[in-house]
Coordinates of C-alpha atoms in Angstrom, one line a residue:
M1 CA -7.7 -15.2 21.6
R2 CA -6.7 -12.3 23.7
S3 CA -3.0 -11.6 24.3
I4 CA -1.1 -12.1 27.4
Q5 CA -0.7 -8.2 27.9
S6 CA -4.7 -7.8 27.4
R7 CA -5.5 -10.5 29.9
I8 CA -3.0 -9.2 32.4
L9 CA -4.4 -5.6 32.0
L10 CA -8.1 -6.8 32.3
G11 CA -7.0 -8.9 35.3
L12 CA -5.6 -6.1 37.0
A13 CA -8.3 -3.6 36.0
A14 CA -11.1 -6.1 37.3
L15 CA -9.1 -6.3 40.6
F16 CA -8.4 -2.5 41.1
S17 CA -12.1 -1.9 40.2
I18 CA -13.3 -4.4 42.8
A19 CA -10.9 -3.2 45.3
T20 CA -11.9 0.6 44.5
V21 CA -15.6 -0.3 45.0
V22 CA -15.1 -2.0 48.2
L23 CA -12.7 0.9 49.3
L24 CA -15.2 3.6 48.3
S25 CA -18.1 1.7 50.0
W26 CA -16.0 1.4 53.2
T27 CA -15.0 5.0 53.3
W28 CA -18.6 6.3 52.6
T29 CA -19.9 4.1 55.4
T30 CA -17.1 5.1 57.8
T31 CA -17.5 8.7 56.9
N32 CA -21.5 8.7 57.4
H33 CA -20.8 6.9 60.8
E34 CA -18.2 9.6 62.1
V35 CA -20.1 12.4 60.9
E36 CA -23.3 11.0 62.8
E37 CA -21.1 10.6 66.0
L38 CA -19.6 14.1 65.7
Y39 CA -23.0 15.6 65.2
D40 CA -24.8 13.7 67.9
A41 CA -21.9 14.8 70.2
S42 CA -22.3 18.5 69.2
L43 CA -26.1 18.3 69.6
V44 CA -25.6 16.9 73.1
Q45 CA -23.1 19.6 73.9
F46 CA -25.3 22.3 72.5
T47 CA -28.3 21.0 74.5
R48 CA -26.4 20.8 77.9
Q49 CA -24.8 24.3 77.3
F50 CA -28.4 25.8 76.6
S51 CA -29.9 24.0 79.7
S52 CA -27.1 25.4 81.9
Q53 CA -28.6 29.0 81.6
F54 CA -31.7 27.8 83.6
L55 CA -29.4 26.2 86.4
V56 CA -27.7 29.6 87.3
T57 CA -30.8 31.9 87.2
D58 CA -34.4 31.9 87.3
Y59 CA -35.8 30.1 84.4
E60 CA -38.6 32.8 83.9
T61 CA -36.0 35.5 83.6
A62 CA -33.9 33.2 81.4
L63 CA -36.8 32.6 79.1
S64 CA -37.5 36.1 78.6
A65 CA -33.9 36.8 77.7
L66 CA -33.7 33.8 75.3
E67 CA -36.9 34.7 73.5
A68 CA -35.5 38.0 72.7
S69 CA -32.3 36.7 71.5
A70 CA -34.1 33.8 69.4
K71 CA -36.2 36.7 67.6
R72 CA -33.0 38.5 66.6
A73 CA -31.4 35.5 65.5
E74 CA -34.5 34.5 63.5
A75 CA -34.6 37.8 61.9
A76 CA -31.0 37.6 60.8
A77 CA -31.8 33.9 59.3
P78 CA -35.5 33.7 58.7
T79 CA -35.2 30.2 57.0
L80 CA -34.0 27.7 59.2
H81 CA -35.7 24.5 58.5
G82 CA -36.4 24.1 54.8
S83 CA -35.9 21.4 52.1
E84 CA -32.9 18.8 52.2
D85 CA -31.1 20.9 49.3
E86 CA -27.5 21.5 49.9
Y87 CA -26.7 24.6 51.7
E88 CA -24.5 27.5 50.8
D89 CA -20.9 27.1 52.0
S90 CA -21.0 30.8 52.6
Y91 CA -22.8 32.9 55.1
S92 CA -23.0 36.7 56.2
S93 CA -25.1 37.8 59.2
Q94 CA -26.4 41.2 59.7
N95 CA -23.9 41.9 62.4
P96 CA -20.5 42.7 60.9
N97 CA -18.8 42.0 64.3
D98 CA -20.3 38.6 64.5
P99 CA -20.6 37.0 60.9
G100 CA -21.2 33.6 62.3
H101 CA -21.7 30.2 60.2
H102 CA -24.6 29.0 58.2
Y103 CA -24.6 25.8 60.2
E104 CA -25.5 27.3 63.4
H105 CA -28.7 28.7 62.0
H106 CA -29.8 25.1 61.2
L107 CA -29.8 24.3 65.1
G108 CA -33.4 24.5 66.6
V109 CA -34.3 24.6 70.3
Q110 CA -37.4 24.1 72.3
V111 CA -38.2 24.5 75.9
W112 CA -41.2 22.5 77.2
S113 CA -42.8 22.4 80.8
H114 CA -43.3 19.1 82.7
V115 CA -47.2 19.3 81.8
G116 CA -46.5 19.6 77.9
E117 CA -46.5 23.4 77.6
R118 CA -44.3 24.8 75.0
L119 CA -42.5 27.7 76.6
L120 CA -39.9 28.5 73.9
S121 CA -39.3 27.5 70.4
F122 CA -36.5 28.5 68.0
P123 CA -37.4 28.9 65.1
S124 CA -41.0 29.8 65.9
D125 CA -42.5 27.5 63.2
L126 CA -40.8 24.5 64.7
N127 CA -43.9 22.4 65.4
L128 CA -43.3 19.4 67.5
T129 CA -44.9 17.4 70.1
A130 CA -43.8 17.6 73.8
P131 CA -40.9 15.2 74.5
Q132 CA -41.6 12.0 76.3
D133 CA -38.4 10.4 76.9
V134 CA -34.6 11.7 77.2
G135 CA -32.1 11.0 74.7
F136 CA -31.9 10.9 70.9
E137 CA -35.0 10.8 68.5
T138 CA -35.3 10.9 64.7
L139 CA -38.3 12.6 63.2
N140 CA -39.2 12.1 59.5
T141 CA -41.4 14.9 58.0
Q142 CA -42.6 15.9 54.6
A143 CA -40.4 19.1 54.9
S144 CA -37.3 17.4 56.4
A145 CA -36.0 14.7 58.5
L146 CA -34.7 15.8 62.1
R147 CA -32.2 14.5 64.6
M148 CA -33.4 15.5 68.2
Y149 CA -31.8 15.2 71.7
N150 CA -34.2 15.5 74.7
L151 CA -32.9 16.7 78.2
Y152 CA -34.9 16.9 81.2
L153 CA -34.1 19.3 84.3
P154 CA -35.8 17.8 87.2
E155 CA -35.2 20.7 89.8
Q156 CA -36.7 23.3 87.2
K157 CA -39.0 20.7 85.8
L158 CA -38.3 21.7 82.5
W159 CA -37.8 19.9 79.0
V160 CA -34.8 21.2 76.7
R161 CA -34.8 19.8 73.2
A162 CA -32.2 20.6 70.5
T163 CA -32.9 19.8 66.8
Q164 CA -30.8 19.6 63.6
P165 CA -31.8 18.6 60.1
L166 CA -30.2 15.3 58.9
S167 CA -29.7 16.9 55.5
I168 CA -26.6 18.9 57.1
R169 CA -25.1 15.5 57.8
T170 CA -25.5 14.1 54.5
E171 CA -24.2 17.2 53.2
M172 CA -20.9 17.2 55.4
A173 CA -20.6 13.4 54.7
S174 CA -20.8 14.0 51.0
E175 CA -18.3 16.6 51.1
V176 CA -15.7 14.7 53.2
A177 CA -16.1 11.5 50.9
E178 CA -15.8 13.8 47.7
H179 CA -12.4 15.1 49.1
V180 CA -11.3 11.7 49.9
L181 CA -12.6 9.6 47.4
L182 CA -12.0 11.7 44.2
P183 CA -8.3 11.9 44.8
L184 CA -8.3 8.2 45.5
A185 CA -10.3 7.4 42.3
V186 CA -7.9 9.6 40.4
V187 CA -5.0 7.9 42.0
I188 CA -6.2 4.4 41.4
T189 CA -6.9 5.4 37.5
G190 CA -3.4 6.7 37.2
L191 CA -2.0 3.6 38.8
I192 CA -4.0 1.5 36.3
I193 CA -2.5 3.6 33.4
A194 CA 1.0 3.3 34.7
I195 CA 0.7 -0.3 35.0
A196 CA -0.7 -0.5 31.5
F197 CA 2.5 1.3 30.2
T198 CA 4.9 -0.8 32.5
I199 CA 3.5 -4.0 31.2
N200 CA 3.6 -2.9 27.6
H201 CA 7.4 -1.6 28.1
Y202 CA 8.4 -5.1 29.4
L203 CA 6.5 -6.9 27.0
R204 CA 8.3 -5.0 24.1
P205 CA 11.0 -7.7 23.3
L206 CA 8.4 -10.3 23.0
K207 CA 6.5 -8.0 20.5
Q208 CA 9.8 -7.5 18.6
I209 CA 10.4 -11.1 18.2
S210 CA 6.8 -11.6 16.8
Q211 CA 7.3 -8.8 14.2
E212 CA 10.6 -10.2 13.3
L213 CA 9.1 -13.6 12.7
D214 CA 6.2 -12.0 10.8
Y215 CA 8.6 -10.1 8.4
R216 CA 10.8 -13.0 7.8
S217 CA 10.6 -14.7 4.5
S218 CA 9.7 -18.5 4.6
D219 CA 13.3 -19.5 3.5
D220 CA 15.1 -17.5 6.3
L221 CA 15.9 -19.9 8.9
S222 CA 18.7 -18.0 10.5
P223 CA 18.6 -18.0 14.2
L224 CA 17.0 -15.3 16.5
S225 CA 19.3 -13.4 18.6
S226 CA 18.9 -13.8 22.5
Q227 CA 21.0 -11.0 23.6
Q228 CA 19.4 -8.6 26.0
L229 CA 16.3 -10.7 26.3
P230 CA 14.5 -11.1 29.7
Q231 CA 15.3 -14.7 31.1
E232 CA 11.9 -15.8 30.7
L233 CA 12.4 -15.2 26.8
I234 CA 15.8 -16.8 26.3
T235 CA 14.5 -20.5 26.6
P236 CA 11.6 -20.2 24.1
V237 CA 13.9 -18.3 21.7
Q238 CA 16.7 -21.0 22.1
S239 CA 13.9 -23.8 21.3
L240 CA 12.9 -21.9 18.2
N241 CA 16.6 -21.3 17.1
R242 CA 17.0 -25.4 17.5
M243 CA 13.9 -26.0 15.6
F244 CA 15.0 -23.6 12.7
Q245 CA 18.3 -25.4 12.8
R246 CA 16.5 -28.9 12.4
V247 CA 14.2 -27.4 9.5
A248 CA 17.2 -26.0 7.7
Q249 CA 19.1 -29.4 7.9
T250 CA 16.0 -31.3 6.6
L251 CA 15.5 -28.8 3.8
H252 CA 19.4 -28.9 2.9
R253 CA 19.1 -32.8 2.7
E254 CA 16.1 -32.6 0.5
R255 CA 17.6 -30.0 -1.9
R256 CA 20.9 -32.1 -1.8
F257 CA 18.9 -35.2 -2.9
T258 CA 17.1 -33.3 -5.6
S259 CA 20.2 -31.9 -7.0
D260 CA 22.4 -35.2 -6.7
A261 CA 19.4 -37.2 -8.3
A262 CA 19.1 -34.7 -11.0
H263 CA 22.8 -34.9 -11.8
E264 CA 23.0 -38.6 -11.6
L265 CA 20.0 -38.9 -14.1
R266 CA 21.5 -36.8 -16.7
T267 CA 24.1 -39.2 -17.7
P268 CA 21.8 -42.2 -18.3
L269 CA 19.3 -40.2 -20.1
A270 CA 22.4 -38.9 -22.5
A271 CA 23.0 -42.6 -23.2
L272 CA 19.6 -43.6 -23.5
R273 CA 19.2 -40.8 -26.2
I274 CA 22.2 -42.0 -28.2
H275 CA 21.1 -45.6 -28.0
T276 CA 17.6 -44.7 -29.3
E277 CA 19.0 -42.6 -32.1
T278 CA 21.2 -45.6 -33.2
L279 CA 18.2 -48.0 -33.2
S280 CA 17.1 -49.3 -36.4
L281 CA 13.6 -48.7 -35.7
P282 CA 10.9 -47.1 -37.7
Q283 CA 10.1 -43.4 -37.0
Q284 CA 6.6 -44.1 -35.6
K285 CA 8.2 -46.5 -32.9
V286 CA 11.1 -44.2 -32.1
Q287 CA 9.0 -40.8 -31.7
P288 CA 7.5 -41.9 -28.6
L289 CA 10.7 -42.9 -27.0
L290 CA 12.2 -39.4 -28.1
Q291 CA 9.3 -37.6 -26.6
G292 CA 9.6 -39.4 -23.3
L293 CA 13.4 -38.8 -23.1
N294 CA 12.7 -34.9 -24.1
R295 CA 10.4 -34.7 -21.1
M296 CA 12.6 -36.7 -18.6
E297 CA 15.4 -34.2 -19.7
R298 CA 13.2 -31.2 -19.3
V299 CA 12.2 -32.5 -15.7
V300 CA 15.9 -33.1 -14.8
T301 CA 16.8 -29.6 -16.1
Q302 CA 14.2 -27.8 -14.0
L303 CA 14.8 -30.0 -11.1
L304 CA 18.5 -28.7 -11.1
M305 CA 17.2 -25.2 -11.7
L306 CA 14.9 -25.3 -8.4
A307 CA 17.6 -26.8 -6.5
R308 CA 19.9 -23.9 -7.5
L309 CA 17.1 -21.2 -6.8
E310 CA 15.7 -22.4 -3.6
P311 CA 18.7 -21.9 -1.2
R312 CA 19.2 -18.5 -2.3
H313 CA 18.0 -15.1 -0.8
S314 CA 16.9 -11.8 -2.4
N315 CA 20.0 -10.2 -0.8
Q316 CA 22.3 -12.7 -2.8
L317 CA 21.1 -11.6 -6.2
D318 CA 23.7 -10.3 -8.7
K319 CA 21.7 -7.5 -10.2
Q320 CA 22.6 -5.3 -13.0
S321 CA 20.9 -3.0 -15.2
L322 CA 19.3 -5.0 -18.1
D323 CA 17.8 -4.0 -21.6
V324 CA 14.9 -6.1 -21.1
E325 CA 13.8 -5.6 -24.8
R326 CA 17.0 -6.8 -26.4
L327 CA 16.9 -9.7 -23.8
T328 CA 13.4 -10.6 -24.8
A329 CA 14.1 -10.3 -28.4
D330 CA 17.1 -12.8 -28.4
L331 CA 15.2 -15.1 -26.4
I332 CA 12.4 -15.2 -28.8
A333 CA 14.7 -15.8 -31.8
E334 CA 15.9 -18.9 -29.9
L335 CA 12.5 -20.1 -29.2
V336 CA 11.3 -19.8 -32.9
P337 CA 12.0 -23.4 -33.8
T338 CA 10.0 -24.4 -30.7
A339 CA 7.2 -22.0 -31.7
L340 CA 7.2 -23.3 -35.3
R341 CA 7.0 -27.0 -34.3
F342 CA 3.7 -26.0 -32.6
H343 CA 2.5 -23.7 -35.5
V344 CA 2.7 -20.5 -33.3
Q345 CA 4.2 -17.1 -33.9
I346 CA 5.6 -14.8 -31.0
E347 CA 5.2 -11.2 -31.1
L348 CA 7.0 -8.6 -28.9
H349 CA 5.5 -5.1 -28.0
T350 CA 7.7 -2.8 -26.2
Q351 CA 5.9 0.4 -24.6
T352 CA 9.2 1.4 -22.5
Q353 CA 12.9 2.0 -22.9
T354 CA 13.7 1.7 -19.3
N355 CA 16.2 -0.6 -18.1
L356 CA 15.5 -3.2 -15.1
M357 CA 17.7 -4.0 -12.3
A358 CA 17.9 -7.8 -12.1
E359 CA 19.8 -10.9 -12.3
K360 CA 20.5 -11.7 -16.0
T361 CA 20.4 -15.6 -15.9
L362 CA 17.2 -15.6 -13.7
L363 CA 15.3 -13.0 -15.8
E364 CA 16.4 -15.1 -18.8
I365 CA 14.8 -18.3 -17.1
L366 CA 11.6 -16.4 -16.3
L367 CA 11.2 -15.2 -19.6
R368 CA 11.9 -18.7 -21.2
N369 CA 9.5 -20.3 -18.9
L370 CA 6.5 -17.7 -19.6
I371 CA 6.9 -17.9 -23.3
E372 CA 7.4 -21.6 -23.7
N373 CA 4.4 -22.3 -21.5
A374 CA 2.5 -19.9 -23.6
V375 CA 3.6 -21.7 -26.9
R376 CA 3.0 -25.1 -25.6
Y377 CA -0.6 -24.4 -24.5
T378 CA -2.0 -22.1 -27.0
R379 CA -4.0 -23.1 -29.9
P380 CA -2.2 -24.0 -33.4
G381 CA -1.9 -20.7 -35.6
D382 CA -2.1 -18.5 -32.5
T383 CA 0.3 -15.6 -31.8
V384 CA 1.7 -15.3 -28.4
L385 CA 2.1 -11.7 -27.4
V386 CA 4.9 -10.6 -25.1
T387 CA 4.2 -7.0 -23.8
L388 CA 6.9 -4.8 -21.7
E389 CA 5.8 -1.7 -20.1
T390 CA 6.2 0.2 -16.8
D391 CA 3.9 1.5 -14.1
M392 CA 5.1 3.9 -11.7
D393 CA 8.3 2.2 -9.9
H394 CA 7.6 -1.3 -11.3
Y395 CA 8.4 -3.0 -14.6
L396 CA 5.7 -5.1 -16.0
I397 CA 6.0 -8.1 -18.3
T398 CA 2.9 -9.8 -19.9
V399 CA 2.7 -12.8 -21.8
T400 CA -0.6 -13.6 -23.4
D401 CA -1.9 -16.7 -25.2
H402 CA -5.4 -17.8 -26.6
G403 CA -5.5 -21.3 -25.5
P404 CA -7.9 -23.1 -23.2
G405 CA -7.1 -20.9 -20.3
L406 CA -7.4 -22.0 -16.7
S407 CA -10.2 -21.9 -14.2
D408 CA -9.9 -20.2 -10.7
D409 CA -9.2 -23.6 -9.3
L410 CA -6.4 -24.4 -11.7
K411 CA -5.0 -21.0 -11.5
I412 CA -4.1 -22.1 -7.9
Q413 CA -3.0 -25.6 -8.6
V414 CA -0.4 -24.6 -11.5
L415 CA 1.7 -23.4 -8.8
Q416 CA 2.0 -26.8 -7.4
R417 CA 4.9 -28.7 -8.5
F418 CA 4.6 -31.4 -11.1
Y419 CA 1.0 -30.3 -12.0
R420 CA 0.3 -30.4 -15.7
K421 CA -3.0 -29.8 -17.3
N422 CA -3.5 -32.4 -20.1
K423 CA -0.6 -34.5 -19.1
A424 CA -0.9 -36.7 -22.0
Q425 CA -0.8 -34.0 -24.7
N426 CA 2.4 -32.0 -23.7
E427 CA 5.8 -32.6 -22.9
G428 CA 5.9 -30.3 -19.8
A429 CA 7.3 -31.1 -16.6
G430 CA 4.8 -29.3 -14.2
L431 CA 7.6 -27.1 -12.8
G432 CA 7.4 -24.0 -14.8
F433 CA 5.4 -22.0 -12.8
S434 CA 7.2 -23.1 -9.5
I435 CA 10.3 -21.9 -11.1
I436 CA 8.7 -18.5 -12.0
D437 CA 7.2 -18.0 -8.6
Q438 CA 10.7 -18.7 -7.0
I439 CA 12.4 -16.2 -9.4
I440 CA 9.8 -13.4 -8.8
N441 CA 10.0 -14.0 -5.0
L442 CA 13.7 -13.5 -5.2
H443 CA 13.3 -10.2 -6.9
R444 CA 10.5 -9.2 -4.4
G445 CA 7.9 -9.0 -7.2
S446 CA 4.7 -10.6 -7.8
F447 CA 2.5 -12.0 -10.8
T448 CA -1.1 -12.6 -11.6
L449 CA -2.9 -15.1 -13.7
S450 CA -6.0 -13.9 -15.5
D451 CA -8.2 -14.6 -18.5
T452 CA -7.4 -13.2 -21.9
P453 CA -10.0 -10.6 -22.6
N454 CA -12.4 -11.3 -25.5
T455 CA -10.8 -14.2 -27.1
G456 CA -10.3 -16.4 -24.1
G457 CA -6.7 -18.0 -23.0
L458 CA -4.5 -17.0 -20.1
S459 CA -2.5 -13.9 -19.5
V460 CA 0.6 -13.8 -17.0
Q461 CA 1.5 -10.5 -15.9
V462 CA 4.7 -10.1 -13.8
K463 CA 5.4 -7.1 -11.7
L464 CA 8.9 -6.5 -10.7
P465 CA 10.5 -3.6 -8.8
M466 CA 12.7 -1.3 -10.9
T467 CA 15.6 -1.4 -8.6

């Protein structure tokens, strides 16, 4: 889908291109027509001026003088009618007192008697038939195309014909068109570029709004600023802000309901545990009840945890420099009873002594969820490995188990809330990875789920920025 800017520019470019073609064609046609008119008029004027010499003197005497003059002119410019190539713009005759012009030597003239006898021809190799009608003629030959004007002098009974190659007219029209059309094309091109820059400048607020929305996190529903925006953008921005407000209110209601529900469930769950423990029932009957209560308490605890995490932003974290090795060691010590219950050991491998800037409570929750998940899902008798290391400006926390692992599809599904693999075989709530994901996002980090090399299982690597 093209952008509005691209469509406007393409539309304007198309309109300017069409207008340019029409204008250029019109200019070329008009220039050709005017050049034709100008040269035809000059051809008529030359013919009349040449013919006037026969009106004031005896035509035989005039012919003799003209013939001698024609020979001298032909000697100065021996090639008068050639191909239709472009002629040189400079000309220098052999007479320094009369340099002349190269166009004048492309004019030809002939004098014929009324019986069709050629009396004078300049140039001498201008082989044409005797004129029959007065006025203009156009003759196309293999050498060149000629434009001719025939004039008849009834008193002298002479035909006077002036000729001119059409190539001169084409050259003149081309030069005029070039001097007119080239600047026009440059101006139009510059205008299109200027319009493109102008459109780009005035669409900049729209691009800024798009960039601001692209860089926002999914939980940032603060209103967009409508100050200094064009009138056309104020209305959609206000509509977006109203939508943000409605979404924020909906999320707030959902989070409040989750928090309230979790709080309200803690009291009856505690009462149920007390009543269950006081029942005089065999252990095999009480144990399923206790396992159910344990899972419900875990779900409630994690729901409360999510309810506290979701409204927060990364800039609201209370970060401090943490000794992750010591923090992890203390946490592993707390989880030893749980690990023993699953017949699992936990080992800590530290490859760095660097502290990490993070919020202590959230990092403890992150580590606890990672290690507890590994302990619950690895096979009995296994050793869960926790590795701490650094990579450039990131802190890496890796927890490795050797359980059944996860397929590529399941690695995506575990991020969904309340998803649990083998639901009947564990007490998990299906919220562990949702909490892990939320904490990592708050710290602007990332994590990957991969298969444990060689032995199988799952390796979770968390990548957090050092600062």
